[in-house]
Amino acid sequence: MSILIVAVTIVVVAVPEGLPLAVTLALAYATRRMLKDRNLVRVLRSCETMGNATTVCSDKTGTLTQNVMTVVAGSIGTSNRFSNRAGQSHADSHDDVEGVATGEFIHTLADDVKSIWKDSIAINSTAFEKDDNGKKAFVGSKTETALLDFAQEHLGMDAISLERSNVETVQMIPFDSGRKCMGIVVKLKSGGYRLLVKGASEIMLRYCATIIKDPSKSASPTTMTGDNKKTLQALIDAYADRSLRTIGFIYRDYESWPPKGARRTEDDKTQPVFEDICKNMTFLGVVGIQDPLRKGVPEAVEDCIKAGVFPRMVTGDNILTAKAIARECGIFTAGGVALEGPDFRKMSQADQRAIIPKLQVLARSSPDDKRTLVKRLKEMGETVAVTGDGTNDAPALKAADVGFSMNISGTEVAKEASDIILMDDNFTSIVLALMWGRAVNDAVRKFLQFQITVNITAVLLAFISAVSDDEEQSVLTAVQLLWINLIMDTMAALALATDPPSRRILERKPDPKSAPLISTTMWKMIIGQAIYQLVVTLVIYFAGPRILDGILGGDSAQEEAELQALVFNTFTWMQIFNALNNRRLDNRFNVFEGIFKNLFFIMIFCIMIGGQTLIMFVGGEAFQVVRQTGPQWAIAIILGVISLPIGIVIRLVPNELAAKLVPPFIKSYARRNKEKVVVTDEENPFQFNEALYDIKQELAFIKRYKGGRLNALKFAVSHPKEALLHSRSPSRSRASSSLPRTPNNELSENEDGQSPAPPTPDSRRKRGRSRSNSAFAGAAMAGIVAGSIAGGFSPIDRDTDSLKFARGRSKSDLSKEVRMDVHPETKKEDPVVVNEDPVEQAGNQPPSQSTDTTPQFGRGPFTGEPSNTLSEGKSDDKSEDHHKP
C-alpha cells in the first residue's frame, strides 16, 4: 500500500498540471495590465503571437500622427497662394510655395470663387455639427473637420445645417478608397446643375481640362495648359514634401442631370457612372493640411527596429507626404523603397516577393493592397501585425497574425475583425503590446524551467530512495511531495507568470516559428540545477550519518527521523531559492533585476518561506517531520542559497559547449521532429488520389524530350483541394517555399486571389507501394504520353506569356516598369530588389530577420541602448504621460 501511495504521489508530482494554470494566469495578468497601457485584448492568443511579430504594417493618420489636422497652406488657380507659417521652422519653409497670410489671401478672391470653394467644403461633406458644452464642434473625418474649421473661419460659412438647407442636393457620391475622392451634385438657382468633387489632389488634377483664369476677378475657366499642370503638380509635391496632406477641389456645371450620354450604374439606373461624369472638370484649388507626428513615435519606431520588428507604413496618402512622415519617424531609411498601391497591385506575385523585403512605405494604397501585402508577408514566413480603422480594413485585419483596430477612429466592423484594440490609436501602444507579448512567452518558459527542474529532482529522489530502502519507503512522504507540488505549481505560477516586461526585452530578435519552447540556455539551467539538487539530497540521505556526526540525534530512530526531515527541508529550500534563478531566461547574472516591480513574486516568496518554516516547527505529525536544530537549519538554508551561485556558474557555460554535450541520438530525434510539417488549425487531413501522383512520377522521363511543357508538372497535378483551401490560422507552419508554384516561380492562387493551403503530411509522405499497382495510373499515363508525343498535347494548361517571363525577364528590370522611390541615402551597390528567393537568401528565415534582405536600419538587436520613450516602469500605472499626443 505504501508503494502504491508513493507511486500515485510521484505521478501527481510528475504531471505538469500547473502548466495550464500558468498560461492562463500569464495571459489574464498581461491582458489586465495591457488595458492600462491602452491595449484592449479581444483574442487571448494574440498576446503570445504579438511577442514574436517580425513586421508591423501601420497606418499613418492617427497612428503615427496626432490626427489633429489644420489647413496651413493652399492655392486657388496656379499663382494665388496662402501659407500659415506659424509654428513652422525656417527649415520647413519653401520659397517656391510660400504665399500671403490666409486672411489677406481670402480678401483677394472674387465672391463667386469663394462661394464655390465654400460649397465644395460645406456641402460636399459627411461631417456634422454638434453642441459640445455650449461650443459648436464638428464631428466626422478629421480631414473634413479641418476643412470645415477653415471655411467657418475664413470663408464666412454659416451653420453647416443652414448651408446645406439652402441648396437642393440631387445626388451624393460617397468617398471611395479606390477613387480617393467624393462628390455631390447640387441644383443651381439658375436652373443648371453643378458637380463638386474633392479628393487626392494629384488624382483630381487628372480629371481636369480647365482651370480658373483669374480668381481675383471671377470663376471664369480657361483651358488648362501643360505648364499649368506642371506648376500645380510641383506645388502638390512641395506641399507633400512638407508632410502636408493635399486635398484638391474640382467642379463642373451641367445643363441637365443625369448628363446626356452618361452610362447608368447597375445598382441604380437613375445614377450615372462616375467615370462618365467626372471628366473635363475645372480645377478650383488645392490645400495642404498639417497633421503633426505623435510624441514618442520616432523612439517607438526605433524600439521596434532594435527588437527585430520591421515597421512599414501603409497609407492612402500621397507618396511624397508618406515618405516625408516616414523619414521623420524613422521608418523610411537608407536602402528602403516607397511604392504606390496602383503599381504594387499590378505587379506579379514574384515581383511583389522581390520588392517586399525592402518595402517600407506603401502609399495611395487601397484596403485590398493592404490585404495583399499581409498575405505576401505571411507567405514569406513573417509574423505580421497590422493596423486598420475602416470597414474595408477588416480582410487585412483578419488575414494578419495580429490585427490592431483603432478605438477612437475605428469602425465597429474593424474592431470586431481585430485581435487588439488600441484605445488611444497610438503606435507607441503597439510597442507596449510587443513587450507584453514577449513577457507572456517568457512567463510560460520561466514556469516550465522551474517545474521541470523540480519534477526531475523530486521523481528521481523519491524513486531512488524507495528502491534502496529495505521497507521500500521514499525519503519524501506523500504529504511532503504534495507540498512541493503546491510550491512548484500554484505558487510558482503566481510568482513567475506575473513578471512585468523590462526594457531589455526589446534587445532581442523575435523567436522563429520553428524555435523550441525550451531553449539551450533553459536546458542548461534545468539540468545543472537538477544535478546539484540530486547530488546534495542523495549525499545527505546516504552519507548523512557519517558526515553529519554530532549534528544529528543520538539514537538511530531519532537520527533517521532528523535525517529525513533534513532532506525534506534542504530540498524545499533549494526550490525556494531556485525560483529566483528562474526569473531570468538569459545568461545574465542579476536575478534580482526588477524584483520590486513584481509584488506577487515577493508575496509568494514570503509565503513559501513562511509555509516551510511553519511546517518544520508545527507540522510534525501531519508532514512526518521532527523539529530541526540550529545547525540543521543552517545546513538546509545555506545549501538552498548556494543554488544562486550555482546558477551563475551554469550561465558561464557557453551555449555552444552545452549543445555539444547533448547526445547525438537526441539531436537526431529533435531534428526529425523539427522537419515535420505542421498542419494548421483550419486544415483537415485528407487522402489524395495517389494515381495522379503515379502519373507524375512515370512522366518524369519525358522532361528530357518535351522539356518546357512538363517543367511544371509537379505543380500541375496538385490535388484540387490544395487550390481551394485557404488557411488564415496563426498556427506555426512551414515557410511558403513548400507551397505549389507556377512556372515563373509565383505562388499559385485560386480565383478569389487566395493562396492555397500548405501541403499536409499526407500530401508529402513518401509512398512506398509500387506505381505499377494502379491500373488507372497506367491507362491514363499511356493516353497522356501518346497524345503528348503524337499531337503535341500537354497535360498542363499554362499561359505562354508567363513562360516568356520566366525565361526572358530579370527581376532587376522591375524598377523600369513601376515607379519605385528609393531612399536618397541608399548606396549604389545596395540592391533594392531581391533577385533570389527572399526566404532562401535570408537563410530560410523571414526576410525581415536578415541584414541581407532588409534596408540599412543602422541599428538592430543588441546594438546600442533602447530609447527612453518607454521607461522601465512603463508597464506600471505611473507612466500615463507617454500616451498623450
GROMACS .gro file of C-alpha atoms in nm, residues 531-777:
model
  247
  531ILE     CA    1   2.220   1.762  -1.086
  532TYR     CA    2   2.311   1.991  -0.796
  533GLN     CA    3   1.990   1.918  -0.607
  534LEU     CA    4   2.012   1.544  -0.664
  535VAL     CA    5   2.375   1.529  -0.554
  536VAL     CA    6   2.306   1.729  -0.237
  537THR     CA    7   1.993   1.536  -0.131
  538LEU     CA    8   2.137   1.192  -0.213
  539VAL     CA    9   2.462   1.269  -0.030
  540ILE     CA   10   2.268   1.382   0.278
  541TYR     CA   11   2.041   1.077   0.259
  542PHE     CA   12   2.307   0.810   0.208
  543ALA     CA   13   2.615   0.968   0.371
  544GLY     CA   14   2.444   1.194   0.624
  545PRO     CA   15   2.505   0.973   0.931
  546ARG     CA   16   2.879   0.981   0.863
  547ILE     CA   17   2.940   1.340   0.751
  548LEU     CA   18   2.690   1.492   0.993
  549ASP     CA   19   2.809   1.304   1.301
  550GLY     CA   20   2.733   1.515   1.606
  551ILE     CA   21   2.471   1.722   1.427
  552LEU     CA   22   2.207   1.451   1.404
  553GLY     CA   23   2.038   1.289   1.708
  554GLY     CA   24   2.197   1.020   1.923
  555ASP     CA   25   1.989   0.706   1.882
  556SER     CA   26   1.924   0.552   1.540
  557ALA     CA   27   1.549   0.622   1.532
  558GLN     CA   28   1.595   0.989   1.617
  559GLU     CA   29   1.886   1.015   1.376
  560GLU     CA   30   1.681   0.867   1.091
  561ALA     CA   31   1.387   1.099   1.162
  562GLU     CA   32   1.611   1.407   1.172
  563LEU     CA   33   1.791   1.293   0.857
  564GLN     CA   34   1.466   1.256   0.661
  565ALA     CA   35   1.343   1.593   0.791
  566LEU     CA   36   1.677   1.750   0.688
  567VAL     CA   37   1.647   1.606   0.336
  568PHE     CA   38   1.294   1.744   0.302
  569ASN     CA   39   1.390   2.084   0.447
  570THR     CA   40   1.701   2.114   0.227
  571PHE     CA   41   1.515   2.007  -0.085
  572THR     CA   42   1.239   2.262  -0.025
  573TRP     CA   43   1.480   2.550   0.040
  574MET     CA   44   1.665   2.469  -0.281
  575GLN     CA   45   1.338   2.501  -0.471
  576ILE     CA   46   1.255   2.830  -0.298
  577PHE     CA   47   1.588   2.992  -0.390
  578ASN     CA   48   1.590   2.831  -0.734
  579ALA     CA   49   1.271   3.024  -0.804
  580LEU     CA   50   1.492   3.335  -0.803
  581ASN     CA   51   1.720   3.174  -1.063
  582ASN     CA   52   1.424   3.112  -1.287
  583ARG     CA   53   1.335   3.482  -1.306
  584ARG     CA   54   1.594   3.502  -1.585
  585LEU     CA   55   1.596   3.304  -1.909
  586ASP     CA   56   1.919   3.451  -2.048
  587ASN     CA   57   2.282   3.427  -1.936
  588ARG     CA   58   2.284   3.750  -1.735
  589PHE     CA   59   2.363   3.718  -1.365
  590ASN     CA   60   2.133   3.967  -1.191
  591VAL     CA   61   1.831   3.757  -1.094
  592PHE     CA   62   1.700   4.037  -0.870
  593GLU     CA   63   1.653   4.284  -1.158
  594GLY     CA   64   1.308   4.442  -1.138
  595ILE     CA   65   1.202   4.221  -0.847
  596PHE     CA   66   1.041   4.509  -0.657
  597LYS     CA   67   0.812   4.577  -0.954
  598ASN     CA   68   0.653   4.235  -0.906
  599LEU     CA   69   0.475   4.240  -0.573
  600PHE     CA   70   0.321   3.900  -0.650
  601PHE     CA   71   0.666   3.736  -0.657
  602ILE     CA   72   0.772   3.898  -0.329
  603MET     CA   73   0.445   3.796  -0.164
  604ILE     CA   74   0.461   3.435  -0.291
  605PHE     CA   75   0.829   3.412  -0.197
  606CYS     CA   76   0.746   3.517   0.160
  607ILE     CA   77   0.451   3.272   0.173
  608MET     CA   78   0.676   2.984   0.066
  609ILE     CA   79   0.936   3.076   0.330
  610GLY     CA   80   0.670   3.116   0.600
  611GLY     CA   81   0.491   2.795   0.499
  612GLN     CA   82   0.807   2.587   0.507
  613THR     CA   83   0.912   2.731   0.842
  614LEU     CA   84   0.567   2.666   0.987
  615ILE     CA   85   0.569   2.306   0.861
  616MET     CA   86   0.907   2.232   1.017
  617PHE     CA   87   0.801   2.375   1.354
  618VAL     CA   88   0.440   2.265   1.399
  619GLY     CA   89   0.367   2.020   1.117
  620GLY     CA   90   0.547   1.727   1.268
  621GLU     CA   91   0.272   1.465   1.277
  622ALA     CA   92   0.098   1.565   0.954
  623PHE     CA   93   0.415   1.602   0.748
  624GLN     CA   94   0.611   1.333   0.938
  625VAL     CA   95   0.897   1.566   1.028
  626VAL     CA   96   1.075   1.642   1.353
  627ARG     CA   97   1.197   1.980   1.467
  628GLN     CA   98   1.539   2.081   1.339
  629THR     CA   99   1.826   2.211   1.544
  630GLY     CA  100   2.011   2.534   1.467
  631PRO     CA  101   2.296   2.365   1.275
  632GLN     CA  102   2.044   2.160   1.073
  633TRP     CA  103   1.854   2.477   0.979
  634ALA     CA  104   2.182   2.640   0.878
  635ILE     CA  105   2.274   2.344   0.655
  636ALA     CA  106   1.934   2.346   0.481
  637ILE     CA  107   1.925   2.722   0.420
  638ILE     CA  108   2.291   2.750   0.314
  639LEU     CA  109   2.255   2.465   0.064
  640GLY     CA  110   1.944   2.637  -0.066
  641VAL     CA  111   2.121   2.972  -0.105
  642ILE     CA  112   2.407   2.801  -0.291
  643SER     CA  113   2.157   2.748  -0.574
  644LEU     CA  114   2.218   3.113  -0.667
  645PRO     CA  115   2.596   3.091  -0.725
  646ILE     CA  116   2.539   2.753  -0.892
  647GLY     CA  117   2.311   2.939  -1.133
  648ILE     CA  118   2.592   3.186  -1.208
  649VAL     CA  119   2.833   2.900  -1.281
  650ILE     CA  120   2.577   2.739  -1.512
  651ARG     CA  121   2.527   3.065  -1.701
  652LEU     CA  122   2.903   3.093  -1.753
  653VAL     CA  123   2.897   2.771  -1.956
  654PRO     CA  124   2.877   2.871  -2.326
  655ASN     CA  125   2.562   2.758  -2.503
  656GLU     CA  126   2.773   2.613  -2.785
  657LEU     CA  127   2.960   2.390  -2.540
  658ALA     CA  128   2.635   2.281  -2.376
  659ALA     CA  129   2.491   2.192  -2.718
  660LYS     CA  130   2.794   1.976  -2.797
  661LEU     CA  131   2.736   1.777  -2.478
  662VAL     CA  132   2.392   1.668  -2.598
  663PRO     CA  133   2.399   1.302  -2.713
  664PRO     CA  134   2.377   1.259  -3.093
  665PHE     CA  135   2.059   1.048  -3.078
  666ILE     CA  136   1.875   1.330  -2.901
  667LYS     CA  137   1.987   1.580  -3.166
  668SER     CA  138   1.874   1.343  -3.440
  669TYR     CA  139   1.533   1.299  -3.278
  670ALA     CA  140   1.488   1.675  -3.237
  671ARG     CA  141   1.589   1.734  -3.599
  672ARG     CA  142   1.334   1.482  -3.724
  673ASN     CA  143   1.058   1.646  -3.521
  674LYS     CA  144   1.157   1.990  -3.650
  675GLU     CA  145   1.135   1.875  -4.011
  676LYS     CA  146   0.780   1.751  -3.970
  677VAL     CA  147   0.511   1.956  -4.139
  678VAL     CA  148   0.269   2.128  -3.904
  679VAL     CA  149  -0.092   2.118  -4.018
  680THR     CA  150  -0.272   2.442  -3.949
  681ASP     CA  151  -0.581   2.457  -3.733
  682GLU     CA  152  -0.823   2.507  -4.021
  683GLU     CA  153  -0.700   2.210  -4.223
  684ASN     CA  154  -0.839   1.861  -4.208
  685PRO     CA  155  -0.622   1.566  -4.305
  686PHE     CA  156  -0.737   1.406  -4.627
  687GLN     CA  157  -0.610   1.140  -4.867
  688PHE     CA  158  -0.515   1.239  -5.219
  689ASN     CA  159  -0.573   1.023  -5.524
  690GLU     CA  160  -0.233   0.853  -5.542
  691ALA     CA  161  -0.290   0.751  -5.902
  692LEU     CA  162  -0.232   1.111  -6.006
  693TYR     CA  163   0.099   1.114  -5.827
  694ASP     CA  164   0.192   0.789  -6.002
  695ILE     CA  165   0.126   0.957  -6.338
  696LYS     CA  166   0.350   1.244  -6.238
  697GLN     CA  167   0.635   1.015  -6.144
  698GLU     CA  168   0.605   0.799  -6.454
  699LEU     CA  169   0.603   1.103  -6.682
  700ALA     CA  170   0.921   1.242  -6.532
  701PHE     CA  171   1.138   1.088  -6.806
  702ILE     CA  172   0.954   1.287  -7.076
  703LYS     CA  173   1.109   1.607  -6.943
  704ARG     CA  174   1.428   1.543  -7.130
  705TYR     CA  175   1.232   1.512  -7.455
  706LYS     CA  176   0.946   1.759  -7.409
  707GLY     CA  177   1.129   1.994  -7.172
  708GLY     CA  178   0.933   2.314  -7.123
  709ARG     CA  179   0.587   2.157  -7.146
  710LEU     CA  180   0.639   1.935  -6.848
  711ASN     CA  181   0.866   2.155  -6.639
  712ALA     CA  182   0.577   2.249  -6.413
  713LEU     CA  183   0.423   1.903  -6.389
  714LYS     CA  184   0.489   1.891  -6.017
  715PHE     CA  185   0.254   2.182  -5.972
  716ALA     CA  186   0.002   2.086  -6.239
  717VAL     CA  187  -0.114   1.760  -6.081
  718SER     CA  188  -0.168   1.901  -5.736
  719HIS     CA  189  -0.493   1.796  -5.575
  720PRO     CA  190  -0.785   2.037  -5.636
  721LYS     CA  191  -0.828   2.081  -5.264
  722GLU     CA  192  -0.482   2.238  -5.247
  723ALA     CA  193  -0.604   2.509  -5.482
  724LEU     CA  194  -0.926   2.570  -5.293
  725LEU     CA  195  -0.839   2.555  -4.926
  726HIS     CA  196  -0.713   2.874  -4.772
  727SER     CA  197  -0.568   2.895  -4.425
  728ARG     CA  198  -0.554   3.202  -4.205
  729SER     CA  199  -0.457   3.011  -3.899
  730PRO     CA  200  -0.197   3.166  -3.674
  731SER     CA  201  -0.053   2.826  -3.600
  732ARG     CA  202   0.309   2.765  -3.670
  733SER     CA  203   0.357   2.623  -4.015
  734ARG     CA  204   0.637   2.577  -4.261
  735ALA     CA  205   0.767   2.852  -4.479
  736SER     CA  206   0.592   2.925  -4.801
  737SER     CA  207   0.869   2.761  -5.003
  738SER     CA  208   0.672   2.439  -4.973
  739LEU     CA  209   0.366   2.584  -5.148
  740PRO     CA  210   0.295   2.497  -5.513
  741ARG     CA  211   0.444   2.739  -5.760
  742THR     CA  212   0.373   2.845  -6.112
  743PRO     CA  213   0.634   2.819  -6.387
  744ASN     CA  214   0.760   3.173  -6.317
  745ASN     CA  215   0.812   3.086  -5.950
  746GLU     CA  216   0.494   3.254  -5.824
  747LEU     CA  217   0.270   3.115  -5.556
  748SER     CA  218  -0.048   2.984  -5.709
  749GLU     CA  219  -0.383   3.142  -5.627
  750ASN     CA  220  -0.740   3.045  -5.676
  751GLU     CA  221  -0.999   3.260  -5.848
  752ASP     CA  222  -1.062   3.461  -5.535
  753GLY     CA  223  -0.697   3.554  -5.507
  754GLN     CA  224  -0.646   3.335  -5.203
  755SER     CA  225  -0.333   3.131  -5.156
  756PRO     CA  226  -0.375   2.754  -5.133
  757ALA     CA  227  -0.336   2.573  -4.808
  758PRO     CA  228   0.010   2.440  -4.719
  759PRO     CA  229   0.069   2.071  -4.801
  760THR     CA  230  -0.043   1.833  -4.534
  761PRO     CA  231   0.164   1.543  -4.403
  762ASP     CA  232  -0.046   1.309  -4.618
  763SER     CA  233   0.039   1.503  -4.930
  764ARG     CA  234   0.411   1.499  -4.851
  765ARG     CA  235   0.464   1.147  -4.721
  766LYS     CA  236   0.658   0.900  -4.929
  767ARG     CA  237   0.457   0.638  -5.098
  768GLY     CA  238   0.638   0.307  -5.086
  769ARG     CA  239   0.396   0.097  -5.288
  770SER     CA  240   0.474   0.004  -5.646
  771ARG     CA  241   0.344   0.250  -5.904
  772SER     CA  242   0.255  -0.034  -6.135
  773ASN     CA  243  -0.019  -0.140  -5.894
  774SER     CA  244  -0.254   0.129  -6.023
  775ALA     CA  245  -0.438   0.030  -6.337
  776PHE     CA  246  -0.589   0.375  -6.362
  777ALA     CA  247  -0.248   0.537  -6.348
   0.00000   0.00000   0.00000
